[in-house]
Amino acid sequence: MEPPQSPSSTIKKPDENEPKQTPPPSTTTIHHCLPHSTTPTTTATCRSCGGPAEIPPPQPVWSEMSPPPNYRPIRAPAVNLPPNYSQQAIILTPVPKSQKVSVISLPHEFQSPSKMIHAPDDIRHFVEADSANNFVGFIVSLSESIRGKKLSEPCHESETIGCICSIMDTLMCWVDEIPPIQQSARYGNYAFRDWSGRLVESSEDLMLKFLPEELRSSTVELVPYFTDSFGNSSRIDYGTGHETNFAAWLYCLARMGLVKEEDYQGVVSRVFVKYLNLMRKLQTVYCLEPAGSHGVWGLDDYHFLPFIFGSSQLIDHKYIKPKSIHNQDILDNFAEEYLYISCIAFVRKVKKGPFYEHSPMLNDISGVANWNKVNGGLLKMYKAEVLEKVPIMQHFLFGSLLRW
């Protein structure tokens, strides 16, 4: 009988001559971490075991002493248009055309104008009305009357134009007679309310200086337009809406036959220039706040029409191009002759910093090829950004001369 074999003796020993079999590949992924460093100052850690790693961490983009800001800067280099600006709508809009102003027949029943625009539907009703198109056509006619002409060139000056210029001189003298008061507020000097109060008290007498006997009853309609052309005494502000009221006042005079087509050049180069100088003095002396300003994305804090008239003056100019506004010599030598240059010079005077930052819209316009395109674009922009905006036109007045 054979002795029992131990379990170890039953195990088959591998034959050295037999080929070695490789084990089947494992389905589990083995992570081989980097060799651990003994340097205690390393901050990088292994993703597998959590130990320190040899490779130093990437340097942060921002230093620890200057962390990234948690806000977006208010002013950035100029781009073409703000995000909510309907550029395509303005591009597709045709350039407004000039229209002949129809003169009323006498006798005429004048009425006190009132506000009629309160909602976007009212704006649509207004822009589709014949009176609105005729009013825009009047502004285009004023623009065309000064095309290619300097402010100092001789023009037809009727008695009405001379009287209105005299009225503007009187209002300018009132600013010197009513100095600003000392106050801590940056905007809105309360002395403007005294100046505005004198205007309201004297406005009817000022109108009667040039109104003939058969049109004296028109003061009930003319005075509200005139008094609202120089800013708001309660808010102590001024904007394109008040400027539009002054244009509406001139339009009413044209409807009454007091301002004729041969007077249009004088209306721009004499009357409107004096009005613009008066408003600049009011803005600087009484620190009028911009009314409804778009900030840096607006064309200007206060005005729009002088850019339209001024761009028309420079159409086909031999030397001055849209990009010439960046030439200080041009601004110094031609500001007295061209409204557009005058406006740019005034903006550079009252605003500090790079021009492309505080006036990106004007900076972008300087890249347009010629003044004809600038003028057409500004006319379309005026209609879209002033006459079709509820916050501005909600204060506009409608009466018998400019009907709703």
mmCIF file of C-alpha atoms in Angstrom:
data_model
loop_
_atom_site.group_PDB
_atom_site.id
_atom_site.type_symbol
_atom_site.label_atom_id
_atom_site.label_comp_id
_atom_site.label_asym_id
_atom_site.label_seq_id
_atom_site.Cartn_x
_atom_site.Cartn_y
_atom_site.Cartn_z
ATOM 1 C CA MET A 1 0.000 0.000 0.000
ATOM 2 C CA GLU A 2 1.345 3.394 -1.044
ATOM 3 C CA PRO A 3 1.623 6.058 1.602
ATOM 4 C CA PRO A 4 -0.764 9.025 1.258
ATOM 5 C CA GLN A 5 0.623 12.043 -0.616
ATOM 6 C CA SER A 6 0.707 15.501 0.891
ATOM 7 C CA PRO A 7 -1.331 18.249 -0.820
ATOM 8 C CA SER A 8 1.817 20.020 -1.817
ATOM 9 C CA SER A 9 3.058 16.957 -3.637
ATOM 10 C CA THR A 10 -0.094 16.916 -5.819
ATOM 11 C CA ILE A 11 0.585 20.416 -7.155
ATOM 12 C CA LYS A 12 2.128 20.283 -10.565
ATOM 13 C CA LYS A 13 5.361 22.118 -10.705
ATOM 14 C CA PRO A 14 5.842 24.241 -13.796
ATOM 15 C CA ASP A 15 8.143 22.866 -16.339
ATOM 16 C CA GLU A 16 10.994 25.132 -17.093
ATOM 17 C CA ASN A 17 10.812 24.056 -20.721
ATOM 18 C CA GLU A 18 7.113 25.027 -21.118
ATOM 19 C CA PRO A 19 6.312 28.565 -22.406
ATOM 20 C CA LYS A 20 5.101 31.013 -19.764
ATOM 21 C CA GLN A 21 1.456 32.068 -20.036
ATOM 22 C CA THR A 22 0.639 35.776 -19.671
ATOM 23 C CA PRO A 23 -2.300 36.647 -17.425
ATOM 24 C CA PRO A 24 -5.413 38.104 -19.101
ATOM 25 C CA PRO A 25 -5.519 41.917 -19.182
ATOM 26 C CA SER A 26 -7.341 43.574 -16.307
ATOM 27 C CA THR A 27 -10.490 45.530 -17.047
ATOM 28 C CA THR A 28 -9.865 47.986 -14.221
ATOM 29 C CA THR A 29 -7.819 51.133 -14.869
ATOM 30 C CA ILE A 30 -4.853 51.571 -12.576
ATOM 31 C CA HIS A 31 -3.883 55.242 -11.873
ATOM 32 C CA HIS A 32 -0.151 55.738 -11.658
ATOM 33 C CA CYS A 33 0.410 58.926 -9.745
ATOM 34 C CA LEU A 34 3.519 60.982 -10.109
ATOM 35 C CA PRO A 35 6.442 60.389 -7.765
ATOM 36 C CA HIS A 36 5.825 62.079 -4.466
ATOM 37 C CA SER A 37 8.062 64.922 -3.534
ATOM 38 C CA THR A 38 9.610 65.340 -0.142
ATOM 39 C CA THR A 39 9.587 69.115 -0.476
ATOM 40 C CA PRO A 40 7.033 70.432 2.002
ATOM 41 C CA THR A 41 6.574 73.763 0.184
ATOM 42 C CA THR A 42 4.861 72.261 -2.899
ATOM 43 C CA THR A 43 1.135 73.055 -2.980
ATOM 44 C CA ALA A 44 0.077 70.794 -5.888
ATOM 45 C CA THR A 45 -1.544 67.482 -4.885
ATOM 46 C CA CYS A 46 -2.074 64.169 -6.613
ATOM 47 C CA ARG A 47 -5.608 63.687 -7.897
ATOM 48 C CA SER A 48 -5.549 59.999 -6.980
ATOM 49 C CA CYS A 49 -4.045 59.741 -3.533
ATOM 50 C CA GLY A 50 -4.033 63.338 -2.343
ATOM 51 C CA GLY A 51 -0.304 63.439 -1.706
ATOM 52 C CA PRO A 52 1.955 66.245 -2.745
ATOM 53 C CA ALA A 53 3.170 66.209 -6.321
ATOM 54 C CA GLU A 54 6.485 67.168 -7.845
ATOM 55 C CA ILE A 55 5.152 69.386 -10.658
ATOM 56 C CA PRO A 56 4.589 72.951 -9.437
ATOM 57 C CA PRO A 57 1.108 74.406 -9.919
ATOM 58 C CA PRO A 58 0.433 76.824 -12.785
ATOM 59 C CA GLN A 59 0.833 80.460 -11.907
ATOM 60 C CA PRO A 60 -2.510 82.325 -11.518
ATOM 61 C CA VAL A 61 -3.373 84.903 -14.151
ATOM 62 C CA TRP A 62 -4.139 87.478 -11.459
ATOM 63 C CA SER A 63 -1.671 88.109 -8.668
ATOM 64 C CA GLU A 64 -2.730 87.641 -5.084
ATOM 65 C CA MET A 65 -2.178 91.346 -4.468
ATOM 66 C CA SER A 66 -4.488 92.335 -7.332
ATOM 67 C CA PRO A 67 -7.481 89.979 -7.573
ATOM 68 C CA PRO A 68 -9.767 90.152 -10.628
ATOM 69 C CA PRO A 69 -12.489 92.811 -10.370
ATOM 70 C CA ASN A 70 -16.019 91.640 -9.683
ATOM 71 C CA TYR A 71 -17.559 94.358 -11.866
ATOM 72 C CA ARG A 72 -17.563 95.344 -15.506
ATOM 73 C CA PRO A 73 -16.019 98.758 -16.215
ATOM 74 C CA ILE A 74 -18.616 101.385 -17.054
ATOM 75 C CA ARG A 75 -16.611 102.899 -19.864
ATOM 76 C CA ALA A 76 -14.917 100.710 -22.425
ATOM 77 C CA PRO A 77 -13.410 101.465 -25.832
ATOM 78 C CA ALA A 78 -16.055 102.591 -28.265
ATOM 79 C CA VAL A 79 -18.054 100.075 -30.221
ATOM 80 C CA ASN A 80 -20.440 100.888 -32.997
ATOM 81 C CA LEU A 81 -23.712 100.873 -31.094
ATOM 82 C CA PRO A 82 -25.105 99.986 -27.668
ATOM 83 C CA PRO A 83 -26.678 96.532 -27.302
ATOM 84 C CA ASN A 84 -30.275 97.764 -27.291
ATOM 85 C CA TYR A 85 -29.864 100.143 -30.204
ATOM 86 C CA SER A 86 -31.981 99.273 -33.255
ATOM 87 C CA GLN A 87 -29.332 99.997 -35.862
ATOM 88 C CA GLN A 88 -30.967 97.928 -38.574
ATOM 89 C CA ALA A 89 -34.267 99.802 -38.241
ATOM 90 C CA ILE A 90 -32.547 103.156 -38.760
ATOM 91 C CA ILE A 91 -30.526 101.881 -41.709
ATOM 92 C CA LEU A 92 -33.652 100.637 -43.483
ATOM 93 C CA THR A 93 -35.539 103.884 -42.828
ATOM 94 C CA PRO A 94 -35.473 106.264 -45.811
ATOM 95 C CA VAL A 95 -33.934 109.687 -45.348
ATOM 96 C CA PRO A 96 -36.694 112.261 -44.644
ATOM 97 C CA LYS A 97 -37.427 114.691 -47.456
ATOM 98 C CA SER A 98 -38.046 118.408 -47.283
ATOM 99 C CA GLN A 99 -41.636 119.611 -47.459
ATOM 100 C CA LYS A 100 -43.281 122.929 -48.091
ATOM 101 C CA VAL A 101 -45.040 124.334 -45.027
ATOM 102 C CA SER A 102 -48.663 125.164 -45.636
ATOM 103 C CA VAL A 103 -49.684 128.615 -44.388
ATOM 104 C CA ILE A 104 -52.940 128.987 -42.477
ATOM 105 C CA SER A 105 -55.711 131.185 -43.778
ATOM 106 C CA LEU A 106 -57.165 133.973 -41.672
ATOM 107 C CA PRO A 107 -59.225 134.266 -39.618
ATOM 108 C CA HIS A 108 -57.894 131.305 -37.637
ATOM 109 C CA GLU A 109 -58.975 130.005 -34.252
ATOM 110 C CA PHE A 110 -55.861 129.435 -32.158
ATOM 111 C CA GLN A 111 -55.968 127.121 -29.175
ATOM 112 C CA SER A 112 -53.805 126.377 -26.176
ATOM 113 C CA PRO A 113 -51.604 123.348 -27.013
ATOM 114 C CA SER A 114 -51.674 120.249 -24.843
ATOM 115 C CA LYS A 115 -49.818 116.960 -24.378
ATOM 116 C CA MET A 116 -51.246 114.004 -26.284
ATOM 117 C CA ILE A 117 -48.543 111.315 -26.263
ATOM 118 C CA HIS A 118 -48.656 108.868 -23.360
ATOM 119 C CA ALA A 119 -47.909 105.418 -24.827
ATOM 120 C CA PRO A 120 -46.136 103.758 -27.794
ATOM 121 C CA ASP A 121 -49.443 103.565 -29.666
ATOM 122 C CA ASP A 122 -49.651 107.361 -29.494
ATOM 123 C CA ILE A 123 -46.174 107.591 -31.011
ATOM 124 C CA ARG A 124 -47.255 105.414 -33.936
ATOM 125 C CA HIS A 125 -50.276 107.648 -34.445
ATOM 126 C CA PHE A 126 -48.042 110.732 -34.398
ATOM 127 C CA VAL A 127 -45.358 109.527 -36.851
ATOM 128 C CA GLU A 128 -48.026 108.437 -39.339
ATOM 129 C CA ALA A 129 -49.809 111.796 -39.248
ATOM 130 C CA ASP A 130 -49.344 114.371 -41.997
ATOM 131 C CA SER A 131 -48.533 117.063 -39.442
ATOM 132 C CA ALA A 132 -45.557 115.080 -38.131
ATOM 133 C CA ASN A 133 -44.207 114.457 -41.629
ATOM 134 C CA ASN A 134 -44.603 118.134 -42.463
ATOM 135 C CA PHE A 135 -42.778 119.102 -39.268
ATOM 136 C CA VAL A 136 -39.878 116.768 -40.120
ATOM 137 C CA GLY A 137 -39.911 118.140 -43.672
ATOM 138 C CA PHE A 138 -39.575 121.640 -42.224
ATOM 139 C CA ILE A 139 -36.431 120.587 -40.317
ATOM 140 C CA VAL A 140 -35.024 119.030 -43.503
ATOM 141 C CA SER A 141 -35.723 122.288 -45.344
ATOM 142 C CA LEU A 142 -33.802 124.222 -42.702
ATOM 143 C CA SER A 143 -30.935 121.778 -43.108
ATOM 144 C CA GLU A 144 -30.914 122.177 -46.889
ATOM 145 C CA SER A 145 -31.028 125.975 -46.654
ATOM 146 C CA ILE A 146 -27.596 126.079 -44.972
ATOM 147 C CA ARG A 147 -25.977 123.423 -47.145
ATOM 148 C CA GLY A 148 -22.415 124.339 -48.110
ATOM 149 C CA LYS A 149 -22.658 127.781 -46.475
ATOM 150 C CA LYS A 150 -20.766 129.406 -43.632
ATOM 151 C CA LEU A 151 -22.569 131.039 -40.724
ATOM 152 C CA SER A 152 -21.056 134.412 -41.578
ATOM 153 C CA GLU A 153 -22.312 134.442 -45.170
ATOM 154 C CA PRO A 154 -24.895 137.133 -45.911
ATOM 155 C CA CYS A 155 -28.506 135.975 -46.032
ATOM 156 C CA HIS A 156 -31.997 137.378 -46.144
ATOM 157 C CA GLU A 157 -32.925 138.802 -42.748
ATOM 158 C CA SER A 158 -36.537 139.804 -42.446
ATOM 159 C CA GLU A 159 -37.916 142.019 -39.709
ATOM 160 C CA THR A 160 -39.210 138.947 -37.889
ATOM 161 C CA ILE A 161 -35.761 137.316 -37.915
ATOM 162 C CA GLY A 162 -34.164 140.496 -36.577
ATOM 163 C CA CYS A 163 -36.762 140.790 -33.815
ATOM 164 C CA ILE A 164 -36.299 137.174 -32.721
ATOM 165 C CA CYS A 165 -32.527 137.698 -32.569
ATOM 166 C CA SER A 166 -33.148 140.740 -30.382
ATOM 167 C CA ILE A 167 -35.288 138.595 -28.067
ATOM 168 C CA MET A 168 -32.459 136.062 -27.748
ATOM 169 C CA ASP A 169 -30.079 138.866 -26.811
ATOM 170 C CA THR A 170 -32.522 139.984 -24.116
ATOM 171 C CA LEU A 171 -32.695 136.474 -22.667
ATOM 172 C CA MET A 172 -28.902 136.319 -22.694
ATOM 173 C CA CYS A 173 -28.727 139.543 -20.656
ATOM 174 C CA TRP A 174 -31.077 138.045 -18.070
ATOM 175 C CA VAL A 175 -28.479 135.382 -17.298
ATOM 176 C CA ASP A 176 -26.028 138.118 -16.312
ATOM 177 C CA GLU A 177 -28.692 139.835 -14.214
ATOM 178 C CA ILE A 178 -29.594 136.621 -12.347
ATOM 179 C CA PRO A 179 -26.306 135.079 -11.167
ATOM 180 C CA PRO A 180 -26.156 131.507 -9.821
ATOM 181 C CA ILE A 181 -26.492 131.047 -6.077
ATOM 182 C CA GLN A 182 -24.049 129.210 -3.846
ATOM 183 C CA GLN A 183 -25.247 125.669 -3.184
ATOM 184 C CA SER A 184 -23.807 122.217 -2.544
ATOM 185 C CA ALA A 185 -25.669 120.413 -5.343
ATOM 186 C CA ARG A 186 -23.591 119.707 -8.411
ATOM 187 C CA TYR A 187 -26.460 119.974 -10.918
ATOM 188 C CA GLY A 188 -29.425 122.294 -11.040
ATOM 189 C CA ASN A 189 -28.713 125.747 -9.677
ATOM 190 C CA TYR A 190 -31.917 127.144 -8.174
ATOM 191 C CA ALA A 191 -31.288 130.543 -9.720
ATOM 192 C CA PHE A 192 -32.470 129.035 -13.015
ATOM 193 C CA ARG A 193 -35.991 129.037 -11.603
ATOM 194 C CA ASP A 194 -35.788 132.808 -11.211
ATOM 195 C CA TRP A 195 -34.612 133.141 -14.807
ATOM 196 C CA SER A 196 -37.368 130.809 -16.008
ATOM 197 C CA GLY A 197 -39.968 132.684 -13.939
ATOM 198 C CA ARG A 198 -39.011 135.949 -15.614
ATOM 199 C CA LEU A 199 -39.312 134.219 -18.995
ATOM 200 C CA VAL A 200 -42.844 133.023 -18.251
ATOM 201 C CA GLU A 201 -43.910 136.462 -17.051
ATOM 202 C CA SER A 202 -42.492 138.270 -20.095
ATOM 203 C CA SER A 203 -43.069 135.706 -22.851
ATOM 204 C CA GLU A 204 -46.348 137.167 -24.113
ATOM 205 C CA ASP A 205 -44.868 140.653 -24.354
ATOM 206 C CA LEU A 206 -41.873 139.202 -26.204
ATOM 207 C CA MET A 207 -44.186 137.538 -28.738
ATOM 208 C CA LEU A 208 -46.137 140.731 -29.318
ATOM 209 C CA LYS A 209 -42.946 142.485 -30.463
ATOM 210 C CA PHE A 210 -43.117 140.805 -33.882
ATOM 211 C CA LEU A 211 -46.744 139.656 -34.172
ATOM 212 C CA PRO A 212 -48.984 141.776 -36.444
ATOM 213 C CA GLU A 213 -52.354 142.938 -35.202
ATOM 214 C CA GLU A 214 -54.319 140.150 -36.922
ATOM 215 C CA LEU A 215 -52.144 137.460 -35.283
ATOM 216 C CA ARG A 216 -51.962 138.745 -31.720
ATOM 217 C CA SER A 217 -54.425 136.113 -30.565
ATOM 218 C CA SER A 218 -51.858 133.453 -31.465
ATOM 219 C CA THR A 219 -49.955 134.078 -28.221
ATOM 220 C CA VAL A 220 -52.196 131.520 -26.523
ATOM 221 C CA GLU A 221 -50.595 128.886 -28.753
ATOM 222 C CA LEU A 222 -47.095 130.266 -29.258
ATOM 223 C CA VAL A 223 -46.202 131.015 -25.630
ATOM 224 C CA PRO A 224 -46.289 127.386 -24.333
ATOM 225 C CA TYR A 225 -43.916 126.260 -27.111
ATOM 226 C CA PHE A 226 -41.586 129.181 -26.449
ATOM 227 C CA THR A 227 -41.420 128.857 -22.658
ATOM 228 C CA ASP A 228 -40.798 125.121 -22.896
ATOM 229 C CA SER A 229 -37.869 125.612 -25.277
ATOM 230 C CA PHE A 230 -35.322 126.556 -22.603
ATOM 231 C CA GLY A 231 -35.545 123.710 -20.123
ATOM 232 C CA ASN A 232 -37.738 122.642 -17.219
ATOM 233 C CA SER A 233 -37.735 124.906 -14.168
ATOM 234 C CA SER A 234 -38.901 122.184 -11.770
ATOM 235 C CA ARG A 235 -36.306 119.574 -12.700
ATOM 236 C CA ILE A 236 -33.763 122.236 -13.775
ATOM 237 C CA ASP A 237 -32.804 120.207 -16.820
ATOM 238 C CA TYR A 238 -32.645 120.541 -20.590
ATOM 239 C CA GLY A 239 -32.585 118.061 -23.460
ATOM 240 C CA THR A 240 -33.510 117.308 -27.046
ATOM 241 C CA GLY A 241 -37.210 117.496 -26.207
ATOM 242 C CA HIS A 242 -36.894 121.177 -25.271
ATOM 243 C CA GLU A 243 -34.842 121.772 -28.405
ATOM 244 C CA THR A 244 -37.616 120.137 -30.440
ATOM 245 C CA ASN A 245 -40.124 122.509 -28.855
ATOM 246 C CA PHE A 246 -38.061 125.439 -30.121
ATOM 247 C CA ALA A 247 -38.128 123.899 -33.606
ATOM 248 C CA ALA A 248 -41.908 123.493 -33.226
ATOM 249 C CA TRP A 249 -42.177 127.169 -32.247
ATOM 250 C CA LEU A 250 -40.325 128.128 -35.442
ATOM 251 C CA TYR A 251 -42.588 125.755 -37.385
ATOM 252 C CA CYS A 252 -45.656 127.519 -35.975
ATOM 253 C CA LEU A 253 -44.246 130.858 -37.141
ATOM 254 C CA ALA A 254 -43.780 129.345 -40.601
ATOM 255 C CA ARG A 255 -47.379 128.078 -40.544
ATOM 256 C CA MET A 256 -48.525 131.603 -39.730
ATOM 257 C CA GLY A 257 -46.517 133.016 -42.633
ATOM 258 C CA LEU A 258 -44.159 135.032 -40.401
ATOM 259 C CA VAL A 259 -41.170 132.888 -41.409
ATOM 260 C CA LYS A 260 -40.954 132.291 -45.150
ATOM 261 C CA GLU A 261 -38.723 129.999 -47.202
ATOM 262 C CA GLU A 262 -36.309 132.807 -48.011
ATOM 263 C CA ASP A 263 -35.839 133.237 -44.249
ATOM 264 C CA TYR A 264 -34.727 129.642 -43.651
ATOM 265 C CA GLN A 265 -31.007 130.318 -43.963
ATOM 266 C CA GLY A 266 -31.350 133.213 -41.518
ATOM 267 C CA VAL A 267 -33.355 131.011 -39.159
ATOM 268 C CA VAL A 268 -30.363 128.655 -38.909
ATOM 269 C CA SER A 269 -27.382 131.002 -39.201
ATOM 270 C CA ARG A 270 -28.864 133.819 -37.108
ATOM 271 C CA VAL A 271 -31.738 132.679 -34.879
ATOM 272 C CA PHE A 272 -30.674 129.125 -34.113
ATOM 273 C CA VAL A 273 -27.050 130.113 -33.528
ATOM 274 C CA LYS A 274 -28.146 132.676 -30.935
ATOM 275 C CA TYR A 275 -30.469 130.107 -29.371
ATOM 276 C CA LEU A 276 -27.595 127.594 -29.186
ATOM 277 C CA ASN A 277 -25.263 130.133 -27.580
ATOM 278 C CA LEU A 278 -27.963 131.040 -25.059
ATOM 279 C CA MET A 279 -28.530 127.407 -24.128
ATOM 280 C CA ARG A 280 -24.811 126.765 -23.697
ATOM 281 C CA LYS A 281 -24.637 129.720 -21.331
ATOM 282 C CA LEU A 282 -27.660 128.456 -19.373
ATOM 283 C CA GLN A 283 -26.133 124.978 -19.190
ATOM 284 C CA THR A 284 -22.801 126.194 -17.868
ATOM 285 C CA VAL A 285 -24.018 129.000 -15.560
ATOM 286 C CA TYR A 286 -26.977 127.175 -13.995
ATOM 287 C CA CYS A 287 -25.568 123.641 -14.395
ATOM 288 C CA LEU A 288 -28.660 122.287 -16.134
ATOM 289 C CA GLU A 289 -28.915 118.524 -15.881
ATOM 290 C CA PRO A 290 -29.219 116.579 -19.165
ATOM 291 C CA ALA A 291 -32.844 115.537 -19.650
ATOM 292 C CA GLY A 292 -33.275 111.960 -20.874
ATOM 293 C CA SER A 293 -29.621 111.596 -21.801
ATOM 294 C CA HIS A 294 -28.313 108.280 -23.159
ATOM 295 C CA GLY A 295 -25.016 108.874 -21.374
ATOM 296 C CA VAL A 296 -21.962 108.036 -23.439
ATOM 297 C CA TRP A 297 -24.205 106.282 -25.962
ATOM 298 C CA GLY A 298 -26.013 109.475 -26.893
ATOM 299 C CA LEU A 299 -24.997 111.842 -29.642
ATOM 300 C CA ASP A 300 -24.827 114.730 -27.179
ATOM 301 C CA ASP A 301 -26.111 115.376 -23.661
ATOM 302 C CA TYR A 302 -28.275 118.338 -24.704
ATOM 303 C CA HIS A 303 -28.524 118.939 -28.455
ATOM 304 C CA PHE A 304 -29.191 117.187 -31.752
ATOM 305 C CA LEU A 305 -30.294 119.730 -34.355
ATOM 306 C CA PRO A 306 -26.977 121.663 -34.576
ATOM 307 C CA PHE A 307 -25.283 118.436 -35.661
ATOM 308 C CA ILE A 308 -27.843 118.068 -38.471
ATOM 309 C CA PHE A 309 -27.481 121.673 -39.612
ATOM 310 C CA GLY A 310 -23.708 121.611 -39.160
ATOM 311 C CA SER A 311 -23.214 118.424 -41.184
ATOM 312 C CA SER A 312 -25.258 119.999 -43.989
ATOM 313 C CA GLN A 313 -22.946 123.017 -43.968
ATOM 314 C CA LEU A 314 -19.925 120.783 -44.559
ATOM 315 C CA ILE A 315 -21.327 118.751 -47.473
ATOM 316 C CA ASP A 316 -18.814 118.822 -50.356
ATOM 317 C CA HIS A 317 -16.318 120.840 -48.312
ATOM 318 C CA LYS A 318 -12.942 120.708 -49.997
ATOM 319 C CA TYR A 319 -10.814 120.190 -46.882
ATOM 320 C CA ILE A 320 -12.897 119.434 -43.788
ATOM 321 C CA LYS A 321 -13.918 115.764 -43.634
ATOM 322 C CA PRO A 322 -15.760 113.844 -40.877
ATOM 323 C CA LYS A 323 -12.415 112.622 -39.507
ATOM 324 C CA SER A 324 -11.203 116.230 -39.248
ATOM 325 C CA ILE A 325 -12.921 116.610 -35.867
ATOM 326 C CA HIS A 326 -9.820 115.005 -34.323
ATOM 327 C CA ASN A 327 -7.651 117.865 -35.597
ATOM 328 C CA GLN A 328 -7.410 120.570 -32.954
ATOM 329 C CA ASP A 329 -6.382 123.195 -35.517
ATOM 330 C CA ILE A 330 -9.628 122.581 -37.404
ATOM 331 C CA LEU A 331 -11.633 123.027 -34.205
ATOM 332 C CA ASP A 332 -9.815 126.236 -33.280
ATOM 333 C CA ASN A 333 -10.109 127.890 -36.683
ATOM 334 C CA PHE A 334 -13.550 126.814 -37.937
ATOM 335 C CA ALA A 335 -15.756 126.572 -34.819
ATOM 336 C CA GLU A 336 -17.167 130.062 -35.496
ATOM 337 C CA GLU A 337 -18.211 129.194 -39.054
ATOM 338 C CA TYR A 338 -19.583 125.646 -38.830
ATOM 339 C CA LEU A 339 -22.088 124.373 -36.281
ATOM 340 C CA TYR A 340 -20.809 120.795 -36.315
ATOM 341 C CA ILE A 341 -17.253 121.902 -35.569
ATOM 342 C CA SER A 342 -18.579 124.249 -32.886
ATOM 343 C CA CYS A 343 -20.446 121.393 -31.187
ATOM 344 C CA ILE A 344 -17.378 119.148 -31.204
ATOM 345 C CA ALA A 345 -15.225 121.941 -29.775
ATOM 346 C CA PHE A 346 -17.785 122.572 -27.002
ATOM 347 C CA VAL A 347 -17.959 118.863 -26.123
ATOM 348 C CA ARG A 348 -14.177 118.671 -25.870
ATOM 349 C CA LYS A 349 -14.220 121.772 -23.671
ATOM 350 C CA VAL A 350 -16.760 120.564 -21.106
ATOM 351 C CA LYS A 351 -15.812 116.866 -21.032
ATOM 352 C CA LYS A 352 -12.524 115.430 -19.876
ATOM 353 C CA GLY A 353 -10.735 112.285 -20.935
ATOM 354 C CA PRO A 354 -10.260 110.541 -24.294
ATOM 355 C CA PHE A 355 -12.809 111.567 -26.903
ATOM 356 C CA TYR A 356 -13.608 107.966 -27.861
ATOM 357 C CA GLU A 357 -14.597 107.270 -24.242
ATOM 358 C CA HIS A 358 -16.898 110.191 -23.407
ATOM 359 C CA SER A 359 -18.343 110.559 -26.944
ATOM 360 C CA PRO A 360 -18.188 107.152 -28.683
ATOM 361 C CA MET A 361 -21.095 107.957 -30.995
ATOM 362 C CA LEU A 362 -19.444 111.088 -32.360
ATOM 363 C CA ASN A 363 -16.164 109.221 -32.551
ATOM 364 C CA ASP A 364 -17.774 106.499 -34.679
ATOM 365 C CA ILE A 365 -19.435 109.074 -36.949
ATOM 366 C CA SER A 366 -16.001 110.530 -37.692
ATOM 367 C CA GLY A 367 -15.260 107.334 -39.604
ATOM 368 C CA VAL A 368 -18.084 107.896 -42.116
ATOM 369 C CA ALA A 369 -16.890 108.544 -45.660
ATOM 370 C CA ASN A 370 -18.517 111.929 -46.351
ATOM 371 C CA TRP A 371 -20.781 114.577 -44.868
ATOM 372 C CA ASN A 372 -23.704 113.707 -47.108
ATOM 373 C CA LYS A 373 -23.959 110.297 -45.442
ATOM 374 C CA VAL A 374 -23.498 111.877 -42.023
ATOM 375 C CA ASN A 375 -26.341 114.320 -42.646
ATOM 376 C CA GLY A 376 -28.715 111.652 -43.952
ATOM 377 C CA GLY A 377 -27.906 109.339 -41.065
ATOM 378 C CA LEU A 378 -28.459 112.071 -38.483
ATOM 379 C CA LEU A 379 -31.843 112.981 -39.975
ATOM 380 C CA LYS A 380 -32.950 109.357 -39.734
ATOM 381 C CA MET A 381 -31.518 109.080 -36.245
ATOM 382 C CA TYR A 382 -33.307 112.257 -35.112
ATOM 383 C CA LYS A 383 -36.624 110.868 -36.237
ATOM 384 C CA ALA A 384 -36.017 107.474 -34.619
ATOM 385 C CA GLU A 385 -34.291 108.560 -31.401
ATOM 386 C CA VAL A 386 -36.149 111.786 -30.634
ATOM 387 C CA LEU A 387 -39.493 112.003 -32.420
ATOM 388 C CA GLU A 388 -40.331 108.324 -31.898
ATOM 389 C CA LYS A 389 -39.392 108.031 -28.220
ATOM 390 C CA VAL A 390 -42.138 108.233 -25.598
ATOM 391 C CA PRO A 391 -39.917 109.592 -22.763
ATOM 392 C CA ILE A 392 -39.087 112.604 -24.951
ATOM 393 C CA MET A 393 -42.288 113.159 -26.896
ATOM 394 C CA GLN A 394 -44.613 112.731 -23.916
ATOM 395 C CA HIS A 395 -43.925 116.407 -23.165
ATOM 396 C CA PHE A 396 -44.521 117.567 -26.746
ATOM 397 C CA LEU A 397 -47.426 119.932 -27.377
ATOM 398 C CA PHE A 398 -50.159 119.820 -30.020
ATOM 399 C CA GLY A 399 -52.505 122.612 -31.000
ATOM 400 C CA SER A 400 -54.172 124.046 -34.075
ATOM 401 C CA LEU A 401 -50.896 124.781 -35.903
ATOM 402 C CA LEU A 402 -49.262 121.425 -35.189
ATOM 403 C CA ARG A 403 -52.218 119.096 -35.049
ATOM 404 C CA TRP A 404 -52.441 115.750 -33.289
#
